[in-house]
Amino acid sequence: MSYNKVLKFSHYWSSNPSLGNVTIKNATSRDRCKTLLLKLYFAEPENASKTYYTYEVVSCLKQTFKQFRSESSHKSIDESMAKFKGRSSLKQTCEKRDKNLAAM
């Protein structure tokens, strides 16, 4: 919900056209969304990797995408669809370089 920032959380469901977000209104009710946010909790496990919290979500999405994938010869992937401003602490190894760590 950070794409369309508003001052209060309840403004996403506002009837004022400059505040409300039609997509969020159609997706879920305000009370249901608040209930779901209250139920979300991430425990701090010992010796967990940086991707520990997202692993279950990503694996579920991969399975769903495989299930509903369309067999088409015309496919495109746009890596610039999601805005990112900041630094990433994730690293990847490069086998063919002298320095094994390079920023993603």
XYZ file of N, CA and C in Angstrom:
312
model
N 0.806 -1.190 0.000
C 0.000 0.000 0.000
C 0.854 1.260 0.000
N 2.129 1.099 -0.222
C 2.982 2.279 -0.207
C 3.038 2.963 -1.572
N 2.467 2.371 -2.595
C 2.451 2.999 -3.912
C 1.578 4.246 -3.905
N 0.468 4.163 -3.203
C -0.468 5.281 -3.083
C -0.520 5.678 -1.609
N 0.392 6.537 -1.178
C 0.484 6.877 0.234
C -0.593 7.878 0.635
N -1.225 7.582 1.755
C -2.210 8.486 2.342
C -1.856 8.682 3.814
N -2.455 9.703 4.443
C -2.099 10.017 5.825
C -2.574 8.969 6.821
N -3.773 8.479 6.648
C -4.332 7.481 7.556
C -4.603 6.196 6.785
N -4.515 5.087 7.500
C -4.765 3.782 6.895
C -6.192 3.681 6.365
N -7.150 4.261 7.070
C -8.558 4.173 6.662
C -8.858 5.011 5.416
N -7.972 5.897 5.023
C -8.209 6.724 3.838
C -8.193 5.915 2.536
N -7.592 4.729 2.551
C -7.614 3.893 1.345
C -9.043 3.525 0.959
N -9.952 3.475 1.931
C -11.342 3.112 1.683
C -12.248 4.334 1.669
N -11.696 5.520 1.591
C -12.470 6.751 1.616
C -13.304 6.897 0.339
N -14.448 7.553 0.465
C -15.280 7.806 -0.710
C -14.811 9.049 -1.463
N -13.915 9.808 -0.870
C -13.323 10.970 -1.528
C -12.403 10.473 -2.655
N -12.619 10.903 -3.893
C -11.828 10.374 -5.013
C -10.335 10.677 -4.921
N -9.944 11.741 -4.228
C -8.525 12.047 -4.128
C -7.828 11.217 -3.062
N -8.582 10.587 -2.173
C -7.991 9.766 -1.118
C -8.175 8.273 -1.369
N -9.368 7.882 -1.742
C -9.696 6.469 -1.857
C -8.955 5.779 -2.989
N -8.793 4.471 -2.838
C -8.156 3.642 -3.849
C -9.151 2.558 -4.258
N -9.601 2.603 -5.494
C -10.653 1.699 -5.969
C -10.189 0.243 -5.933
N -8.949 -0.006 -6.270
C -8.435 -1.378 -6.290
C -8.457 -1.986 -4.896
N -8.028 -1.227 -3.913
C -8.021 -1.733 -2.536
C -9.445 -1.901 -2.027
N -10.328 -0.970 -2.374
C -11.730 -1.082 -1.959
C -12.371 -2.345 -2.506
N -12.083 -2.661 -3.766
C -12.673 -3.848 -4.382
C -12.047 -5.140 -3.884
N -10.795 -5.086 -3.440
C -10.098 -6.297 -3.022
C -10.554 -6.791 -1.656
N -10.686 -5.879 -0.708
C -11.041 -6.286 0.645
C -11.664 -5.120 1.399
N -12.400 -5.463 2.446
C -12.985 -4.408 3.273
C -11.939 -3.892 4.265
N -12.185 -2.714 4.804
C -11.239 -2.112 5.744
C -11.101 -2.961 6.999
N -12.218 -3.428 7.536
C -12.179 -4.220 8.761
C -11.477 -5.558 8.546
N -11.701 -6.175 7.392
C -11.042 -7.447 7.089
C -9.536 -7.248 6.955
N -9.123 -6.176 6.321
C -7.707 -5.884 6.157
C -7.043 -5.622 7.504
N -7.718 -4.885 8.385
C -7.181 -4.639 9.728
C -7.045 -5.936 10.512
N -8.020 -6.819 10.382
C -7.959 -8.106 11.068
C -6.774 -8.928 10.578
N -6.570 -8.955 9.266
C -5.447 -9.709 8.713
C -4.112 -9.136 9.170
N -3.998 -7.818 9.213
C -2.756 -7.200 9.655
C -2.484 -7.461 11.135
N -3.543 -7.571 11.933
C -3.357 -7.891 13.345
C -2.873 -9.324 13.542
N -3.275 -10.219 12.650
C -2.922 -11.631 12.794
C -1.518 -11.955 12.270
N -0.954 -11.082 11.449
C 0.386 -11.340 10.922
C 1.429 -11.150 12.006
N 2.292 -12.131 12.167
C 3.365 -12.039 13.139
C 4.554 -12.837 12.626
N 5.712 -12.243 12.697
C 6.930 -12.909 12.260
C 7.839 -13.097 13.460
N 8.081 -14.336 13.844
C 8.966 -14.632 14.968
C 10.416 -14.481 14.518
N 11.292 -14.230 15.452
C 12.715 -14.058 15.167
C 13.441 -15.377 15.423
N 13.652 -16.212 14.394
C 14.337 -17.483 14.607
C 15.852 -17.292 14.726
N 16.507 -18.245 15.353
C 17.958 -18.192 15.475
C 18.592 -18.711 14.186
N 19.691 -18.115 13.796
C 20.472 -18.525 12.621
C 19.636 -18.545 11.343
N 18.774 -17.591 11.176
C 17.925 -17.526 9.983
C 18.606 -16.686 8.912
N 18.394 -17.050 7.655
C 18.937 -16.263 6.556
C 18.085 -15.012 6.351
N 18.574 -14.118 5.522
C 17.856 -12.869 5.293
C 16.563 -13.083 4.515
N 16.464 -14.176 3.804
C 15.258 -14.468 3.032
C 14.323 -15.433 3.764
N 14.550 -15.664 5.045
C 13.747 -16.616 5.819
C 12.264 -16.254 5.822
N 11.950 -14.988 6.011
C 10.559 -14.563 6.121
C 9.812 -14.644 4.800
N 10.494 -14.507 3.715
C 9.824 -14.493 2.416
C 9.842 -15.857 1.731
N 10.547 -16.838 2.269
C 10.682 -18.127 1.592
C 9.336 -18.815 1.379
N 8.505 -18.884 2.403
C 7.206 -19.555 2.277
C 6.303 -18.850 1.272
N 6.300 -17.532 1.299
C 5.460 -16.767 0.371
C 5.939 -16.968 -1.059
N 7.243 -16.898 -1.267
C 7.795 -17.054 -2.616
C 7.558 -18.465 -3.139
N 7.731 -19.471 -2.302
C 7.500 -20.842 -2.763
C 6.026 -21.062 -3.108
N 5.125 -20.464 -2.340
C 3.693 -20.563 -2.655
C 3.379 -19.869 -3.977
N 3.960 -18.692 -4.196
C 3.738 -17.976 -5.455
C 4.299 -18.757 -6.638
N 5.472 -19.361 -6.487
C 6.054 -20.149 -7.575
C 5.145 -21.312 -7.957
N 4.602 -21.975 -6.944
C 3.710 -23.097 -7.203
C 2.433 -22.630 -7.917
N 1.897 -21.508 -7.474
C 0.684 -20.968 -8.093
C 0.957 -20.526 -9.527
N 2.097 -19.883 -9.767
C 2.433 -19.437 -11.116
C 2.622 -20.617 -12.057
N 3.223 -21.708 -11.568
C 3.382 -22.903 -12.400
C 2.021 -23.496 -12.764
N 1.110 -23.451 -11.805
C -0.207 -24.034 -12.013
C -1.012 -23.258 -13.058
N -0.915 -21.944 -13.045
C -1.732 -21.120 -13.928
C -0.957 -20.527 -15.084
N 0.215 -21.032 -15.351
C 1.043 -20.502 -16.431
C 0.413 -20.814 -17.779
N 0.424 -19.830 -18.643
C -0.118 -20.059 -19.979
C 1.023 -20.444 -20.913
N 0.757 -21.405 -21.760
C 1.759 -21.854 -22.726
C 1.681 -20.965 -23.953
N 2.480 -19.914 -23.963
C 2.476 -18.972 -25.062
C 3.900 -18.765 -25.550
N 4.042 -18.509 -26.835
C 5.380 -18.268 -27.373
C 5.800 -16.817 -27.205
N 4.865 -15.946 -26.822
C 5.165 -14.524 -26.650
C 5.093 -14.173 -25.172
N 6.254 -14.100 -24.530
C 6.307 -13.756 -23.119
C 7.366 -12.689 -22.916
N 7.126 -11.830 -21.961
C 8.118 -10.814 -21.633
C 8.148 -10.609 -20.135
N 9.309 -10.265 -19.636
C 9.492 -9.979 -18.224
C 10.078 -8.587 -18.120
N 9.415 -7.741 -17.376
C 9.883 -6.378 -17.198
C 10.412 -6.229 -15.781
N 11.728 -6.090 -15.655
C 12.336 -6.003 -14.331
C 12.184 -4.625 -13.716
N 11.767 -3.652 -14.488
C 11.676 -2.297 -13.957
C 10.266 -1.961 -13.479
N 9.402 -2.933 -13.297
C 8.038 -2.660 -12.879
C 7.958 -2.222 -11.421
N 8.837 -2.737 -10.580
C 8.800 -2.392 -9.164
C 9.865 -1.344 -8.865
N 9.439 -0.247 -8.266
C 10.381 0.803 -7.898
C 11.214 0.352 -6.702
N 12.481 0.661 -6.731
C 13.336 0.385 -5.588
C 14.324 1.516 -5.439
N 14.286 2.149 -4.286
C 15.255 3.183 -3.966
C 15.889 2.790 -2.646
N 17.164 2.614 -2.654
C 17.832 2.240 -1.418
C 18.950 1.263 -1.680
N 19.425 0.676 -0.617
C 20.516 -0.281 -0.709
C 20.004 -1.665 -0.350
N 20.538 -2.637 -1.022
C 20.179 -4.012 -0.740
C 21.331 -4.680 -0.004
N 21.013 -5.389 1.066
C 22.052 -6.074 1.818
C 22.251 -7.505 1.331
N 21.477 -7.911 0.327
C 21.629 -9.247 -0.230
C 22.844 -9.287 -1.155
N 23.581 -10.378 -1.118
C 24.781 -10.531 -1.936
C 24.635 -11.771 -2.810
N 25.332 -11.756 -3.926
C 25.364 -12.945 -4.767
C 26.811 -13.263 -5.088
N 27.098 -14.528 -5.270
C 28.471 -14.927 -5.569
C 28.666 -14.990 -7.074
N 29.823 -14.579 -7.509
C 30.182 -14.625 -8.920
C 31.378 -15.561 -9.062
N 31.185 -16.674 -9.733
C 32.216 -17.698 -9.814
C 33.407 -17.277 -10.675
N 33.192 -16.460 -11.679
C 34.247 -16.120 -12.644
C 35.001 -14.844 -12.281
N 34.796 -14.320 -11.076
C 35.469 -13.106 -10.667
C 36.458 -13.410 -9.546
N 37.461 -12.559 -9.401
C 38.416 -12.714 -8.341
C 37.753 -12.466 -6.981
N 36.965 -11.418 -6.923
C 36.217 -11.126 -5.711
C 34.911 -11.910 -5.770
N 34.664 -12.710 -4.795
C 33.491 -13.593 -4.844
C 32.183 -12.904 -4.496
N 32.228 -11.760 -3.892
C 30.983 -11.082 -3.536
C 30.797 -9.841 -4.369
N 29.651 -9.709 -4.956
C 29.306 -8.522 -5.735
C 27.899 -8.110 -5.346
N 27.671 -6.852 -5.245
C 26.340 -6.361 -4.883
C 25.366 -6.646 -6.001
N 24.163 -6.986 -5.619
C 23.122 -7.253 -6.617
C 22.632 -5.980 -7.215
